Structure formats: C-alpha cells, structure tokens
Tab-separated table of C-alpha atoms and ligand atoms in Angstrom:
chain	number	residue	atom	x	y	z
A	56	MET	CA	14.465	-74.676	66.308
A	57	ARG	CA	15.101	-71.296	64.669
A	58	LYS	CA	18.592	-70.605	63.317
A	59	ALA	CA	20.135	-67.527	64.928
A	60	LEU	CA	20.364	-64.403	62.782
A	61	VAL	CA	22.923	-61.666	63.465
A	62	ALA	CA	23.194	-58.570	61.258
A	63	ALA	CA	25.692	-55.714	61.117
A	64	ASN	CA	24.018	-52.377	60.376
A	65	TRP	CA	26.910	-50.119	59.479
A	66	LYS	CA	24.598	-47.113	59.045
A	67	MET	CA	26.553	-44.331	57.254
A	68	HIS	CA	29.952	-45.562	58.416
A	69	GLY	CA	32.827	-47.333	56.722
A	70	SER	CA	35.017	-47.019	53.669
A	71	LEU	CA	36.184	-49.361	50.950
A	72	ALA	CA	39.486	-49.922	52.728
A	73	GLY	CA	37.699	-50.546	56.023
A	74	LEU	CA	35.354	-53.021	54.356
A	75	GLN	CA	38.279	-54.994	52.960
A	76	THR	CA	39.964	-55.226	56.354
A	77	PHE	CA	36.702	-56.099	58.098
A	78	LEU	CA	35.890	-58.924	55.682
A	79	ALA	CA	39.407	-60.332	55.820
A	80	ASP	CA	39.239	-60.539	59.619
A	81	LEU	CA	35.596	-61.544	60.191
A	82	GLN	CA	34.863	-64.995	61.634
A	83	VAL	CA	31.412	-66.350	60.754
A	84	GLN	CA	29.814	-69.490	62.198
A	85	ASP	CA	27.909	-72.241	60.360
A	86	ALA	CA	25.264	-72.254	63.080
A	87	VAL	CA	24.417	-68.570	62.613
A	88	ASP	CA	22.985	-66.652	59.664
A	89	SER	CA	25.282	-63.613	59.523
A	90	VAL	CA	24.459	-60.544	57.449
A	91	LEU	CA	26.421	-57.414	56.556
A	92	LEU	CA	24.404	-54.277	55.787
A	93	PRO	CA	26.927	-51.686	54.560
A	94	PRO	CA	25.992	-48.382	52.915
A	95	ALA	CA	24.461	-49.417	49.569
A	96	VAL	CA	27.351	-48.027	47.528
A	97	TYR	CA	29.590	-50.718	49.069
A	98	LEU	CA	27.200	-53.614	48.385
A	99	SER	CA	28.974	-54.931	45.278
A	100	ALA	CA	32.346	-54.881	46.991
A	101	ALA	CA	30.894	-56.554	50.070
A	102	VAL	CA	29.309	-59.343	48.016
A	103	ALA	CA	32.551	-59.886	46.083
A	104	LEU	CA	34.694	-60.084	49.225
A	105	ALA	CA	32.292	-61.746	51.681
A	106	PRO	CA	33.482	-65.032	53.170
A	107	ASP	CA	31.258	-68.095	52.675
A	108	GLY	CA	28.361	-67.902	55.084
A	109	LEU	CA	28.071	-64.109	55.157
A	110	ALA	CA	25.015	-62.684	53.411
A	111	CYS	CA	24.801	-59.026	52.397
A	112	GLY	CA	22.005	-56.528	52.162
A	113	VAL	CA	20.977	-52.895	52.382
A	114	GLN	CA	19.679	-50.590	55.102
A	115	ASP	CA	16.686	-49.320	53.122
A	116	ILE	CA	15.064	-49.659	49.699
A	117	GLY	CA	12.690	-47.725	47.484
A	118	THR	CA	9.164	-48.977	46.881
A	119	ALA	CA	9.181	-49.112	43.056
A	120	ALA	CA	10.863	-51.737	40.857
A	121	SER	CA	12.153	-49.028	38.490
A	122	GLY	CA	11.168	-45.639	37.138
A	123	ALA	CA	11.583	-41.909	37.619
A	124	HIS	CA	12.513	-41.924	41.316
A	125	THR	CA	15.773	-39.991	41.646
A	126	GLY	CA	18.067	-41.333	44.300
A	127	GLU	CA	16.054	-44.471	45.032
A	128	ILE	CA	17.323	-48.059	44.840
A	129	ALA	CA	15.034	-50.944	43.906
A	130	ALA	CA	14.994	-54.270	45.693
A	131	GLU	CA	15.430	-55.906	42.281
A	132	MET	CA	18.725	-54.020	41.813
A	133	VAL	CA	19.972	-55.098	45.217
A	134	ARG	CA	19.085	-58.694	44.360
A	135	GLU	CA	20.875	-58.409	41.006
A	136	LEU	CA	24.061	-57.421	42.847
A	137	GLY	CA	23.796	-60.423	45.156
A	138	GLY	CA	22.150	-58.786	48.154
A	139	THR	CA	19.551	-60.888	49.957
A	140	TRP	CA	18.303	-58.690	52.834
A	141	ALA	CA	16.785	-55.213	53.193
A	142	VAL	CA	16.186	-53.429	56.470
A	143	VAL	CA	12.933	-51.473	56.433
A	144	GLY	CA	11.546	-49.061	59.008
A	145	HIS	CA	14.711	-48.389	60.967
A	146	SER	CA	13.951	-45.811	63.652
A	147	GLU	CA	16.577	-43.444	62.227
A	148	ARG	CA	14.641	-43.367	58.948
A	149	ARG	CA	11.318	-43.074	60.762
A	150	LEU	CA	12.823	-40.009	62.473
A	151	ASP	CA	15.115	-38.469	59.822
A	152	GLN	CA	12.935	-39.142	56.766
A	153	GLN	CA	9.564	-39.163	58.561
A	154	GLU	CA	8.826	-42.685	57.330
A	155	GLN	CA	5.374	-43.783	58.465
A	156	ASP	CA	4.051	-47.285	59.151
A	157	ASP	CA	2.315	-47.495	55.787
A	158	LEU	CA	5.488	-46.648	53.852
A	159	VAL	CA	7.455	-49.171	55.906
A	160	ALA	CA	4.870	-51.823	55.044
A	161	THR	CA	5.083	-50.911	51.352
A	162	LYS	CA	8.870	-51.264	51.531
A	163	ALA	CA	8.579	-54.705	53.150
A	164	VAL	CA	6.301	-55.811	50.327
A	165	ALA	CA	8.707	-54.287	47.782
A	166	ALA	CA	11.611	-56.213	49.301
A	167	LEU	CA	9.744	-59.493	48.925
A	168	ARG	CA	8.692	-58.596	45.357
A	169	GLY	CA	12.351	-58.048	44.479
A	170	GLY	CA	13.505	-61.302	46.057
A	171	LEU	CA	14.905	-59.867	49.291
A	172	ALA	CA	14.064	-60.859	52.848
A	173	PRO	CA	12.872	-57.795	54.766
A	174	MET	CA	14.148	-57.125	58.276
A	175	ILE	CA	11.325	-55.036	59.677
A	176	CYS	CA	12.289	-52.699	62.518
A	177	VAL	CA	9.912	-51.781	65.301
A	178	GLY	CA	10.462	-50.116	68.656
A	179	GLU	CA	9.247	-47.449	71.012
A	180	THR	CA	10.857	-44.166	72.098
A	181	LEU	CA	11.778	-43.447	75.707
A	182	ALA	CA	8.750	-41.171	76.130
A	183	GLU	CA	6.463	-43.908	74.820
A	184	ARG	CA	7.947	-46.445	77.241
A	185	GLN	CA	7.729	-44.034	80.165
A	186	ALA	CA	4.065	-43.500	79.333
A	187	GLY	CA	3.536	-47.274	79.346
A	188	HIS	CA	2.708	-47.339	75.622
A	189	GLU	CA	5.528	-49.570	74.379
A	190	GLN	CA	3.336	-52.541	73.487
A	191	ALA	CA	0.717	-50.361	71.795
A	192	VAL	CA	3.379	-48.649	69.672
A	193	VAL	CA	5.032	-51.892	68.609
A	194	ALA	CA	1.645	-53.503	67.900
A	195	ARG	CA	0.678	-50.538	65.691
A	196	GLN	CA	3.975	-50.686	63.784
A	197	LEU	CA	3.712	-54.436	63.290
A	198	ASP	CA	0.006	-54.579	62.420
A	199	ALA	CA	0.586	-52.194	59.519
A	200	VAL	CA	3.081	-54.630	57.992
A	201	ILE	CA	1.899	-58.113	58.907
A	202	ASP	CA	-1.450	-57.624	57.196
A	203	ARG	CA	0.305	-56.785	53.939
A	204	ILE	CA	2.617	-59.809	53.770
A	205	ASP	CA	1.626	-62.968	51.946
A	206	ARG	CA	1.018	-65.714	54.537
A	207	ALA	CA	3.137	-68.151	52.515
A	208	VAL	CA	6.320	-66.128	53.067
A	209	ILE	CA	5.758	-64.547	56.454
A	210	GLY	CA	7.922	-67.104	58.267
A	211	GLY	CA	10.927	-65.988	56.171
A	212	VAL	CA	10.915	-62.333	57.154
A	213	ALA	CA	12.698	-61.060	60.244
A	214	ILE	CA	11.525	-58.551	62.805
A	215	ALA	CA	14.038	-56.390	64.652
A	216	TYR	CA	12.909	-55.009	67.986
A	217	GLU	CA	14.995	-51.885	68.529
A	218	PRO	CA	13.870	-49.709	71.434
A	219	VAL	CA	14.853	-46.220	70.274
A	220	TRP	CA	16.195	-45.310	73.723
A	221	ALA	CA	18.749	-48.141	73.495
A	222	ILE	CA	20.154	-47.297	70.051
A	223	GLY	CA	23.637	-45.848	70.151
A	224	THR	CA	23.171	-44.802	73.779
A	225	GLY	CA	25.105	-47.597	75.476
A	226	GLU	CA	21.882	-48.309	77.369
A	227	THR	CA	20.666	-51.822	76.556
A	228	ALA	CA	17.219	-53.184	77.289
A	229	THR	CA	17.592	-55.748	80.053
A	230	PRO	CA	17.297	-59.326	78.807
A	231	ALA	CA	13.926	-59.506	80.616
A	232	GLN	CA	12.632	-56.276	78.996
A	233	ALA	CA	13.721	-57.474	75.571
A	234	GLN	CA	12.338	-60.991	76.098
A	235	ASN	CA	8.958	-59.575	77.203
A	236	MET	CA	8.653	-57.544	74.037
A	237	HIS	CA	9.876	-60.360	71.789
A	238	GLU	CA	7.326	-62.725	73.338
A	239	PHE	CA	4.639	-60.092	72.737
A	240	ILE	CA	5.733	-59.668	69.104
A	241	ARG	CA	5.645	-63.440	68.574
A	242	SER	CA	2.133	-63.544	70.030
A	243	LEU	CA	1.043	-60.870	67.533
A	244	VAL	CA	2.429	-62.930	64.654
A	245	ALA	CA	0.789	-66.062	66.110
A	246	ALA	CA	-2.565	-64.320	66.036
A	247	GLU	CA	-2.133	-64.119	62.246
A	248	ASP	CA	-0.396	-67.454	61.671
A	249	SER	CA	0.742	-69.774	64.457
A	250	GLN	CA	3.172	-71.727	62.277
A	251	ALA	CA	4.847	-68.571	60.970
A	252	ALA	CA	5.220	-67.336	64.543
A	253	GLN	CA	7.423	-70.330	65.304
A	254	GLN	CA	9.558	-69.763	62.188
A	255	ILE	CA	9.975	-65.998	62.164
A	256	ARG	CA	13.248	-64.646	63.575
A	257	ILE	CA	12.857	-61.781	66.028
A	258	VAL	CA	16.207	-60.101	66.632
A	259	TYR	CA	17.089	-57.478	69.227
A	260	GLY	CA	18.908	-54.225	68.455
A	261	GLY	CA	20.123	-51.478	70.761
A	262	SER	CA	23.672	-51.364	72.154
A	263	VAL	CA	24.354	-55.070	71.601
A	264	LYS	CA	28.019	-55.705	72.444
A	265	PRO	CA	30.244	-58.749	72.959
A	266	GLY	CA	29.728	-58.303	76.719
A	267	ASN	CA	25.916	-58.501	76.704
A	268	ALA	CA	25.140	-60.586	73.604
A	269	THR	CA	25.268	-64.003	75.283
A	270	GLU	CA	22.690	-63.116	77.913
A	271	LEU	CA	20.379	-61.433	75.413
A	272	PHE	CA	20.576	-64.278	72.893
A	273	ALA	CA	19.883	-66.857	75.638
A	274	GLN	CA	16.316	-65.561	75.968
A	275	PRO	CA	13.807	-67.954	74.353
A	276	ASP	CA	12.281	-65.405	71.952
A	277	ILE	CA	15.476	-63.515	71.060
A	278	ASP	CA	16.770	-65.125	67.871
A	279	GLY	CA	19.817	-62.918	67.370
A	280	GLY	CA	20.722	-59.272	66.969
A	281	LEU	CA	20.792	-56.227	64.725
A	282	VAL	CA	24.034	-54.556	65.713
A	283	GLY	CA	25.134	-50.984	65.044
A	284	GLY	CA	28.251	-49.579	66.698
A	285	ALA	CA	29.722	-52.914	67.776
A	286	SER	CA	29.473	-54.285	64.225
A	287	LEU	CA	32.090	-51.912	62.819
A	288	GLN	CA	35.069	-53.876	64.158
A	289	ALA	CA	35.529	-57.428	62.899
A	290	ASP	CA	36.626	-58.824	66.258
A	291	ASP	CA	33.625	-57.384	68.110
A	292	PHE	CA	31.143	-58.511	65.476
A	293	SER	CA	32.787	-61.959	65.290
A	294	ALA	CA	32.380	-62.272	69.072
A	295	ILE	CA	28.687	-61.321	68.796
A	296	ILE	CA	28.177	-63.924	66.051
A	297	ALA	CA	29.910	-66.515	68.270
A	298	ALA	CA	27.590	-65.560	71.155
A	299	ALA	CA	24.625	-66.585	68.989
A	300	VAL	CA	25.873	-70.176	68.610
A	301	THR	CA	23.668	-72.348	70.799
B	635	LIG	P1	23.715	-49.673	68.210
B	635	LIG	O1	24.092	-51.146	68.289
B	635	LIG	O2	24.827	-48.781	67.849
B	635	LIG	O3	22.953	-49.265	69.446
B	635	LIG	O4	22.655	-49.549	66.998
B	635	LIG	C1	21.565	-50.389	66.956
B	635	LIG	C2	20.899	-50.240	65.638
B	635	LIG	O5	20.264	-49.240	65.382
B	635	LIG	C3	21.066	-51.308	64.677
B	635	LIG	O6	20.186	-51.168	63.606
C-alpha cells in the first residue's frame, strides 16, 4: 500500500507573512506525506516553521553541485537547508524556460545526487490530447528520465501527471481520464522494474480543489496530488490533505 503524497506548489506566489500564517493554520495528517514547495527564497523560513509531518522542497534545481552558474541553486544546498523534495520538469518551466526532456532528466539525477527526492512532472498540452498523442508525449517525457535513474532508488521518486490544459484553468481531468494516464505511467515504470512500479507515487496535478480531490484520490493509481492555486490557503490545502487519507 503506497502512502499518499500531497504537495503544495506555490509557484511564484506568497510572502514571508503569508507563509507564517499558512503554516500556523495548516492541518497535516499522519497518513499522508505532505510537502510545501514555496519559492526557494522562503525555504529556510518554511523549514523552520513547518509543523511536524510537513516536508519542504523547491520547484526547480540546477544541474551542478556548485560552480560558476549565476542564479542557479544546487540540490545539495536545498538539502543543507532541510529541503527534501525538488520538482523537475514542471510544464511552466518547459514552456517559459524551454526545458527539454534531457535537461529534466539531468535535473532528476541531480536531485538524487544531492539527497533530494525528485517529483518529475509530465503531461500533454490540449493540442496534443486533441490529436490523440497524449500517451506518446507522456511516454517520451518519462522514457528520457526513467532510463537515467538508478534502479535501486526509482521507487522513491514521484511522478506528477499534470495535463497542461488542466493547470490553472479550473478544468480538471475527469477521474477516469487521470486514472487512465496514471495506469499507463505505472505500466511504463513496470516495464523497467515491476517492484518499483508498485512503490512509486504517481500524483495528479491540474485544478485539484477540496471539491474534487476525494474522487480523484480514490482512483487506484492516483496516489495524491500536486496542487497549485488551491494550495495557497491553509484551509483549502488542509482539506485536500484530508481527502488523501484512506
Ligand atoms: P493548479 O492547481 O493551479 O491548476 O496548478 C497545478 C500545478 O501546476 C501544480 O504544479
């Protein structure tokens, strides 16, 4: 039985005062691995103020451990500050920074090197889904990464399926659409390592809210969520964490 995993991706939102209020009000659950992913500049404050049971991480990392890479942040530095997770390959970075599959894979490997668990984002655009290419796109994104991860640790990474057309649009994949893709993703991992496929957490992202989380998380291959807009308010995010308790 996989433990549910629910993460708050704050994107470029929040403030120090907002973080303090959020963490004072947040209700976590023992049965759920809960993660806060604030903008990296707030990581130290988040770690210092996080209630027991809330892990912290970052929304992206650089590929190098150190060196002349202006503006980049190493996984090792995140780990030193008490972070334990790094999102890699979010669709906003694939779009805004033109991140390609190979760079995303390198970042996943860098996260593991630095002692962080990578949360690897995959997902198709609306045009790709309308053309019937959603599985091919997700398979391409995943294949680039899976091959690069040491078999011994693959069960500890997380995959976030975030259909681009459902992010920030209020339009959620139906539980059946999401389940179909999660089952497909698990089958791709199983083709590499059947034991890891049973351990790996595959979380759904794209307009997850308190009102739809229960039905999404009830699907057999949906192990939790990566939440954007609805993670900014402590009561909403607490309700989503509670919806992941089985
Ligand atoms: P929303 O929940 O705002 O749709 O964002 C999803 C997301 O991109 C989380 O990483």
